[in-house]
XYZ file of N, CA, C and O in Angstrom:
628
model
N 158.757 101.142 143.408
C 159.384 99.823 143.422
C 160.056 99.520 142.087
O 161.148 98.987 142.049
N 159.379 99.869 140.974
C 159.934 99.620 139.644
C 161.222 100.422 139.425
O 162.183 99.919 138.868
N 161.233 101.667 139.874
C 162.424 102.510 139.748
C 163.580 101.922 140.560
O 164.731 101.948 140.122
N 163.272 101.387 141.737
C 164.306 100.770 142.569
C 164.918 99.555 141.868
O 166.129 99.370 141.875
N 164.082 98.726 141.242
C 164.576 97.544 140.527
C 165.468 97.957 139.357
O 166.522 97.362 139.131
N 165.058 98.987 138.611
C 165.870 99.468 137.490
C 167.200 100.006 137.986
O 168.248 99.731 137.404
N 167.185 100.756 139.081
C 168.416 101.279 139.652
C 169.339 100.141 140.089
O 170.549 100.185 139.850
N 168.786 99.104 140.693
C 169.593 97.949 141.118
C 170.241 97.264 139.922
O 171.423 96.912 139.962
N 169.487 97.101 138.832
C 170.037 96.484 137.621
C 171.171 97.330 137.064
O 172.230 96.810 136.699
N 170.967 98.638 136.999
C 172.007 99.531 136.480
C 173.265 99.483 137.325
O 174.383 99.492 136.800
N 173.130 99.420 138.642
C 174.296 99.330 139.515
C 175.059 98.029 139.313
O 176.287 98.019 139.287
N 174.338 96.932 139.167
C 174.988 95.640 138.919
C 175.756 95.685 137.602
O 176.907 95.254 137.515
N 175.127 96.237 136.561
C 175.798 96.329 135.270
C 177.022 97.227 135.338
O 178.054 96.928 134.746
N 176.937 98.315 136.056
C 178.063 99.234 136.168
C 179.230 98.596 136.908
O 180.383 98.865 136.602
N 178.942 97.753 137.880
C 180.000 97.119 138.666
C 180.598 95.898 137.987
O 181.615 95.391 138.421
N 179.993 95.407 136.916
C 180.475 94.177 136.293
C 181.440 94.463 135.140
O 181.432 93.795 134.132
N 182.298 95.436 135.303
C 183.293 95.795 134.293
C 184.283 94.659 134.135
O 184.783 94.104 135.105
N 184.569 94.321 132.900
C 185.512 93.242 132.626
C 186.942 93.719 132.867
O 187.201 94.913 132.928
N 187.865 92.797 133.000
C 189.257 93.133 133.241
C 190.004 93.290 131.921
O 190.878 92.498 131.597
N 189.658 94.293 131.162
C 190.333 94.567 129.902
C 191.265 95.753 130.099
O 190.999 96.643 130.889
N 192.369 95.740 129.371
C 193.333 96.829 129.421
C 193.327 97.530 128.074
O 193.513 96.893 127.038
N 193.093 98.821 128.080
C 193.030 99.581 126.839
C 194.417 99.661 126.205
O 195.382 100.050 126.857
N 194.511 99.271 124.924
C 195.765 99.328 124.181
C 195.833 100.633 123.401
O 196.872 101.279 123.342
N 194.724 101.014 122.766
C 194.698 102.248 121.985
C 193.345 102.461 121.352
O 192.420 101.652 121.505
N 193.220 103.572 120.630
C 191.969 103.901 119.956
C 192.250 104.840 118.787
O 193.272 105.524 118.773
N 191.325 104.840 117.831
C 191.387 105.779 116.709
C 189.993 106.371 116.522
O 188.994 105.681 116.702
N 189.945 107.660 116.202
C 188.663 108.311 115.934
C 188.183 107.940 114.543
O 188.980 107.851 113.605
N 186.879 107.732 114.415
C 186.307 107.394 113.112
C 185.323 108.447 112.613
O 185.055 108.507 111.422
N 184.746 109.244 113.495
C 183.806 110.287 113.092
C 183.816 111.401 114.131
O 183.702 111.139 115.327
N 183.941 112.617 113.663
C 183.950 113.789 114.528
C 182.546 114.052 115.063
O 181.564 113.928 114.342
N 182.454 114.399 116.330
C 181.185 114.785 116.956
C 181.347 116.200 117.506
O 182.331 116.488 118.186
N 180.393 117.077 117.202
C 180.462 118.461 117.674
C 180.376 118.534 119.194
O 181.043 119.337 119.826
N 179.519 117.684 119.770
C 179.342 117.696 121.223
C 179.618 116.286 121.729
O 179.076 115.312 121.229
N 180.469 116.182 122.716
C 180.807 114.882 123.280
C 181.989 114.260 122.556
O 182.537 114.820 121.612
N 182.403 113.085 123.002
C 183.554 112.419 122.380
C 183.233 111.960 120.949
O 182.069 111.768 120.598
N 184.270 111.796 120.147
C 184.117 111.300 118.782
C 183.748 109.823 118.798
O 184.030 109.110 119.756
N 183.142 109.345 117.697
C 182.981 107.902 117.516
C 184.386 107.352 117.320
O 185.257 108.016 116.744
N 184.637 106.136 117.762
C 185.994 105.600 117.659
C 185.997 104.090 117.590
O 184.986 103.434 117.839
N 187.149 103.559 117.270
C 187.430 102.129 117.385
C 188.451 101.989 118.500
O 189.478 102.685 118.503
N 188.164 101.123 119.461
C 189.083 100.901 120.568
C 189.644 99.480 120.483
O 188.989 98.564 119.996
N 190.864 99.340 120.946
C 191.503 98.026 121.028
C 191.839 97.780 122.492
O 192.518 98.589 123.127
N 191.300 96.676 123.015
C 191.559 96.269 124.397
C 192.286 94.932 124.398
O 192.126 94.130 123.476
N 193.061 94.704 125.435
C 193.727 93.412 125.632
C 193.210 92.814 126.930
O 192.945 93.532 127.888
N 193.032 91.502 126.925
C 192.715 90.827 128.170
C 193.402 89.478 128.180
O 193.564 88.826 127.158
N 193.885 89.111 129.342
C 194.543 87.824 129.530
C 193.485 86.791 129.868
O 192.594 87.057 130.674
N 193.579 85.621 129.254
C 192.654 84.541 129.587
C 192.850 84.235 131.071
O 193.963 83.933 131.507
N 191.788 84.310 131.869
C 191.944 84.132 133.318
C 192.339 82.725 133.744
O 192.851 82.536 134.840
N 192.141 81.724 132.864
C 192.441 80.340 133.250
C 193.549 79.707 132.422
O 193.894 78.550 132.645
N 194.079 80.442 131.456
C 195.181 79.935 130.632
C 196.293 80.973 130.674
O 196.190 82.032 130.056
N 197.342 80.670 131.405
C 198.468 81.596 131.491
C 199.234 81.581 130.180
O 199.419 80.531 129.564
N 199.646 82.778 129.722
C 200.439 82.883 128.500
C 199.626 83.192 127.254
O 200.173 83.222 126.162
N 198.314 83.421 127.396
C 197.468 83.763 126.250
C 196.796 85.107 126.516
O 196.181 85.305 127.562
N 196.926 86.024 125.553
C 196.274 87.330 125.608
C 195.424 87.499 124.365
O 195.853 87.143 123.268
N 194.223 88.037 124.541
C 193.327 88.316 123.421
C 193.213 89.816 123.226
O 193.112 90.575 124.199
N 193.241 90.229 121.961
C 193.081 91.629 121.579
C 191.749 91.752 120.858
O 191.494 91.023 119.902
N 190.902 92.655 121.336
C 189.571 92.832 120.777
C 189.441 94.278 120.309
O 189.732 95.208 121.071
N 189.013 94.450 119.055
C 188.721 95.794 118.556
C 187.221 95.894 118.338
O 186.582 94.934 117.917
N 186.683 97.062 118.668
C 185.244 97.268 118.503
C 184.943 98.754 118.440
O 185.732 99.583 118.880
N 183.764 99.052 117.899
C 183.324 100.440 117.764
C 182.787 100.943 119.090
O 182.162 100.203 119.849
N 183.042 102.204 119.370
C 182.468 102.879 120.534
C 181.765 104.127 120.023
O 182.357 104.939 119.310
N 180.512 104.266 120.411
C 179.700 105.395 119.992
C 180.024 106.605 120.850
O 180.107 106.492 122.073
N 180.204 107.748 120.199
C 180.515 108.986 120.915
C 179.284 109.861 121.069
O 178.180 109.358 121.270
N 179.501 111.157 120.933
C 178.416 112.114 121.077
C 177.960 112.240 122.512
O 178.603 111.750 123.442
N 176.838 112.876 122.703
C 176.311 113.095 124.055
C 175.942 111.773 124.704
O 176.280 111.517 125.859
N 175.258 110.890 123.956
C 174.864 109.598 124.531
C 176.087 108.785 124.946
O 176.089 108.128 125.979
N 177.134 108.809 124.127
C 178.357 108.090 124.468
C 179.038 108.658 125.694
O 179.595 107.927 126.512
N 178.980 109.983 125.844
C 179.624 110.641 126.983
C 178.963 110.270 128.302
O 179.631 110.155 129.329
N 177.644 110.087 128.291
C 176.946 109.777 129.542
C 176.653 108.292 129.707
O 175.991 107.888 130.655
N 177.136 107.463 128.764
C 176.973 106.016 128.897
C 175.638 105.472 128.458
O 175.270 104.369 128.833
N 174.883 106.227 127.642
C 173.575 105.763 127.192
C 173.576 105.268 125.748
O 172.553 104.808 125.256
N 174.708 105.361 125.065
C 174.780 104.941 123.664
C 174.837 103.426 123.559
O 175.331 102.734 124.455
N 174.336 102.912 122.447
C 174.441 101.484 122.157
C 175.518 101.311 121.100
O 175.409 101.822 119.994
N 176.595 100.596 121.451
C 177.684 100.372 120.502
C 177.265 99.366 119.447
O 176.421 98.499 119.691
N 177.877 99.465 118.269
C 177.584 98.531 117.188
C 178.007 97.124 117.588
O 178.887 96.934 118.415
N 177.399 96.143 116.945
C 177.623 94.733 117.293
C 178.838 94.142 116.589
O 179.004 92.947 116.573
N 179.679 94.963 116.028
C 180.831 94.468 115.277
C 182.072 94.469 116.158
O 182.373 95.455 116.808
N 182.781 93.349 116.167
C 184.021 93.251 116.931
C 184.949 92.276 116.210
O 184.506 91.412 115.461
N 186.232 92.439 116.448
C 187.229 91.541 115.880
C 188.128 91.079 117.014
O 188.347 91.814 117.978
N 188.653 89.855 116.898
C 189.477 89.294 117.969
C 190.715 88.630 117.388
O 190.668 88.033 116.313
N 191.816 88.761 118.106
C 193.053 88.045 117.788
C 193.684 87.645 119.113
O 193.992 88.505 119.935
N 193.829 86.357 119.343
C 194.449 85.866 120.580
C 195.816 85.289 120.222
O 195.964 84.610 119.202
N 196.793 85.554 121.070
C 198.156 85.116 120.798
C 198.815 84.560 122.053
O 198.502 84.964 123.170
N 199.785 83.686 121.814
C 200.623 83.206 122.900
C 201.634 84.309 123.186
O 202.360 84.741 122.299
N 201.666 84.794 124.430
C 202.567 85.883 124.801
C 203.601 85.438 125.837
O 204.393 86.243 126.307
N 203.570 84.160 126.165
C 204.494 83.583 127.133
C 204.264 82.086 127.161
O 203.461 81.560 126.391
N 204.966 81.385 128.042
C 204.742 79.939 128.141
C 203.289 79.664 128.537
O 202.768 80.273 129.459
N 202.643 78.762 127.819
C 201.254 78.424 128.117
C 201.209 77.384 129.227
O 201.905 76.375 129.168
N 200.368 77.672 130.221
C 200.123 76.675 131.264
C 198.649 76.760 131.646
O 198.044 77.829 131.633
N 198.101 75.602 131.975
C 196.696 75.495 132.360
C 196.667 74.822 133.732
O 196.696 73.600 133.819
N 196.630 75.638 134.808
C 196.697 75.072 136.158
C 195.525 74.158 136.517
O 195.712 73.204 137.254
N 194.339 74.440 136.018
C 193.145 73.647 136.321
C 192.541 73.132 135.021
O 192.601 73.825 133.999
N 191.943 71.947 135.019
C 191.275 71.452 133.807
C 190.201 72.434 133.331
O 189.520 73.071 134.136
N 190.079 72.559 132.018
C 189.132 73.496 131.408
C 187.867 72.780 130.948
O 187.928 71.632 130.517
N 186.732 73.475 130.983
C 185.545 72.921 130.322
C 185.746 73.014 128.807
O 186.553 73.806 128.332
N 185.024 72.216 128.044
C 185.139 72.266 126.575
C 184.791 73.642 126.023
O 185.308 74.051 125.006
N 183.888 74.329 126.701
C 183.459 75.652 126.249
C 183.158 76.504 127.474
O 182.492 76.044 128.393
N 183.663 77.753 127.474
C 183.480 78.609 128.640
C 183.569 80.075 128.230
O 184.438 80.455 127.443
N 182.673 80.895 128.775
C 182.770 82.329 128.557
C 183.920 82.858 129.402
O 184.004 82.575 130.594
N 184.826 83.606 128.777
C 185.989 84.119 129.494
C 185.992 85.636 129.620
O 186.813 86.202 130.340
N 185.078 86.303 128.920
C 185.057 87.759 128.943
C 183.674 88.233 128.539
O 183.061 87.674 127.640
N 183.192 89.271 129.211
C 181.897 89.842 128.879
C 181.916 91.308 129.266
O 182.433 91.662 130.323
N 181.354 92.142 128.400
C 181.294 93.568 128.700
C 180.045 94.154 128.073
O 179.677 93.795 126.954
N 179.406 95.068 128.770
C 178.178 95.654 128.247
C 178.480 96.574 127.066
O 179.532 97.205 127.008
N 177.526 96.622 126.118
C 177.641 97.475 124.937
C 176.519 98.509 124.892
O 176.457 99.309 123.969
N 175.624 98.450 125.851
C 174.554 99.436 125.985
C 174.137 99.457 127.446
O 174.584 98.618 128.241
N 173.265 100.400 127.787
C 172.842 100.516 129.180
C 172.194 99.220 129.658
O 172.458 98.741 130.746
N 171.360 98.624 128.829
C 170.677 97.393 129.204
C 170.690 96.391 128.062
O 170.580 96.763 126.898
N 170.828 95.144 128.377
C 170.498 94.025 127.496
C 171.454 93.724 126.336
O 171.183 92.812 125.577
N 172.525 94.430 126.105
C 173.426 94.103 124.998
C 174.831 93.939 125.565
O 175.326 94.803 126.272
N 175.468 92.811 125.227
C 176.795 92.506 125.759
C 177.695 91.970 124.664
O 177.253 91.263 123.767
N 178.976 92.275 124.781
C 180.013 91.640 123.975
C 180.474 90.432 124.776
O 180.745 90.537 125.972
N 180.539 89.282 124.133
C 180.954 88.058 124.826
C 182.112 87.407 124.080
O 182.166 87.460 122.858
N 183.007 86.804 124.859
C 184.095 86.010 124.282
C 184.056 84.646 124.952
O 184.049 84.541 126.177
N 184.011 83.619 124.114
C 183.916 82.243 124.581
C 185.172 81.493 124.136
O 185.604 81.613 122.992
N 185.765 80.735 125.078
C 186.891 79.866 124.744
C 186.367 78.454 124.543
O 185.590 77.950 125.338
N 186.790 77.822 123.450
C 186.454 76.421 123.172
C 187.766 75.652 123.054
O 188.763 76.196 122.598
N 187.748 74.396 123.458
C 188.942 73.558 123.358
C 188.746 72.574 122.207
O 187.794 71.797 122.200
N 189.652 72.641 121.225
C 189.668 71.685 120.119
C 190.715 70.628 120.477
O 191.905 70.784 120.204
N 190.269 69.577 121.137
C 191.185 68.538 121.636
C 191.929 67.833 120.517
O 193.105 67.497 120.661
N 191.272 67.589 119.405
C 191.897 66.862 118.294
C 193.125 67.586 117.754
O 194.064 66.952 117.282
N 193.124 68.903 117.839
C 194.232 69.699 117.315
C 195.040 70.373 118.422
O 195.937 71.166 118.145
N 194.681 70.103 119.681
C 195.338 70.697 120.847
C 195.401 72.222 120.705
O 196.456 72.838 120.810
N 194.225 72.798 120.450
C 194.132 74.228 120.150
C 193.030 74.874 120.980
O 191.983 74.280 121.214
N 193.277 76.108 121.393
C 192.277 76.929 122.070
C 191.647 77.843 121.029
O 192.356 78.543 120.307
N 190.336 77.823 120.927
C 189.607 78.625 119.947
C 188.807 79.675 120.717
O 188.122 79.348 121.682
N 188.913 80.935 120.285
C 188.201 82.031 120.931
C 187.234 82.654 119.933
O 187.612 82.999 118.812
N 185.972 82.790 120.348
C 184.910 83.347 119.525
C 184.372 84.601 120.202
O 184.106 84.590 121.405
N 184.206 85.687 119.434
C 183.575 86.884 119.970
C 182.299 87.172 119.198
O 182.231 86.961 117.986
N 181.272 87.613 119.929
C 179.974 87.949 119.332
C 179.243 88.875 120.295
O 179.654 89.044 121.440
N 178.171 89.482 119.811
C 177.366 90.301 120.714
C 176.048 89.597 120.949
O 175.542 88.874 120.096
N 175.511 89.837 122.111
C 174.257 89.219 122.503
C 173.314 90.322 122.946
O 173.701 91.223 123.691
N 172.095 90.267 122.456
C 171.071 91.234 122.832
C 169.853 90.440 123.258
O 169.536 89.420 122.649
N 169.170 90.897 124.290
C 168.053 90.155 124.857
C 167.024 89.753 123.808
O 166.608 88.609 123.743
N 166.639 90.676 122.932
C 165.599 90.398 121.944
C 166.191 89.909 120.623
O 165.767 88.916 120.069
N 167.204 90.599 120.105
C 167.701 90.319 118.760
C 169.215 90.415 118.740
O 169.759 91.495 118.557
N 169.899 89.302 118.921
C 171.349 89.289 118.876
C 171.852 89.435 117.453
O 171.093 89.456 116.499
N 173.149 89.534 117.298
C 173.742 89.711 115.979
C 174.513 88.459 115.579
O 175.243 87.897 116.386
N 174.397 88.035 114.309
C 175.187 86.895 113.864
C 176.632 87.271 113.538
O 177.439 86.409 113.255
N 176.951 88.569 113.585
C 178.325 88.974 113.303
C 179.228 88.440 114.400
O 178.929 88.558 115.580
N 180.348 87.853 113.977
C 181.251 87.249 114.942
C 182.657 87.248 114.388
O 182.880 87.560 113.221
N 183.601 86.893 115.214
C 184.995 86.767 114.813
C 185.596 85.624 115.622
O 185.223 85.404 116.777
N 186.524 84.899 115.010
C 187.126 83.744 115.673
C 188.641 83.785 115.480
O 189.145 84.310 114.478
N 189.348 83.255 116.454
C 190.798 83.138 116.390
C 191.191 81.865 117.134
O 190.395 81.326 117.901
N 192.390 81.380 116.903
C 192.825 80.136 117.543
C 194.282 80.252 117.990
O 195.091 80.910 117.341
N 194.580 79.597 119.114
C 195.933 79.555 119.651
C 196.327 78.087 119.783
O 195.802 77.378 120.646
N 197.239 77.611 118.917
C 197.680 76.215 119.056
C 198.582 76.063 120.285
O 199.359 76.955 120.613
N 198.437 74.940 120.952
C 199.245 74.639 122.135
C 200.200 73.505 121.754
O 199.811 72.560 121.065
N 201.444 73.608 122.202
C 202.453 72.583 121.901
C 201.911 71.207 122.264
O 201.369 71.002 123.356
N 202.054 70.260 121.362
C 201.527 68.901 121.580
C 202.171 68.201 122.778
O 201.618 67.246 123.311
N 203.316 68.688 123.230
C 203.963 68.096 124.401
C 203.127 68.325 125.665
O 203.293 67.633 126.657
N 202.214 69.337 125.612
C 201.342 69.615 126.744
C 199.888 69.484 126.280
O 199.365 70.354 125.612
N 199.273 68.379 126.601
C 197.856 68.209 126.252
C 197.016 69.150 127.117
O 197.276 69.312 128.307
N 196.024 69.795 126.525
C 195.151 70.696 127.265
C 194.266 69.862 128.198
O 193.491 69.019 127.722
N 194.375 70.071 129.517
C 193.559 69.266 130.442
C 192.092 69.698 130.364
O 191.785 70.891 130.406
N 191.193 68.716 130.262
C 189.773 68.997 130.185
C 189.061 68.510 131.432
O 189.405 67.473 131.997
N 188.008 69.259 131.805
C 187.130 68.847 132.889
C 186.271 67.710 132.415
O 185.803 67.707 131.285
N 186.041 66.743 133.250
C 185.218 65.596 132.851
C 183.770 65.866 133.056
O 183.297 66.580 133.827
């Protein structure tokens, strides 16, 4: 029964791949067996704000563990979000919402990106951090996308 529960958790995690598009990567350390350690850059479009794309760079562990998906990636990530087209917000946004999540290890560690609305400055703020069940990391990165004052960001009440 315990093995079945673990298998179910692993399947759920494997199927919950985020909608990120790989932009590129650079190798950082050679590995004799398996892929090299690297830094990858992914892009993802904010699912609820048209015209905003976020670029996230983070370390990916190589070697044998990295090749079979058992490696735990480092908790360091950087983010830059930019306006890439006309900004539109079809539905009111909550003040704070997770917009992206991806696993960084087989179990319990995730990279998260949260969008916050700074109404006073009419700006979208994006924060990236890693979360681990027992001991998360305080390392984080933040970026902001100002929205033209002619269009107030609609908020959920």
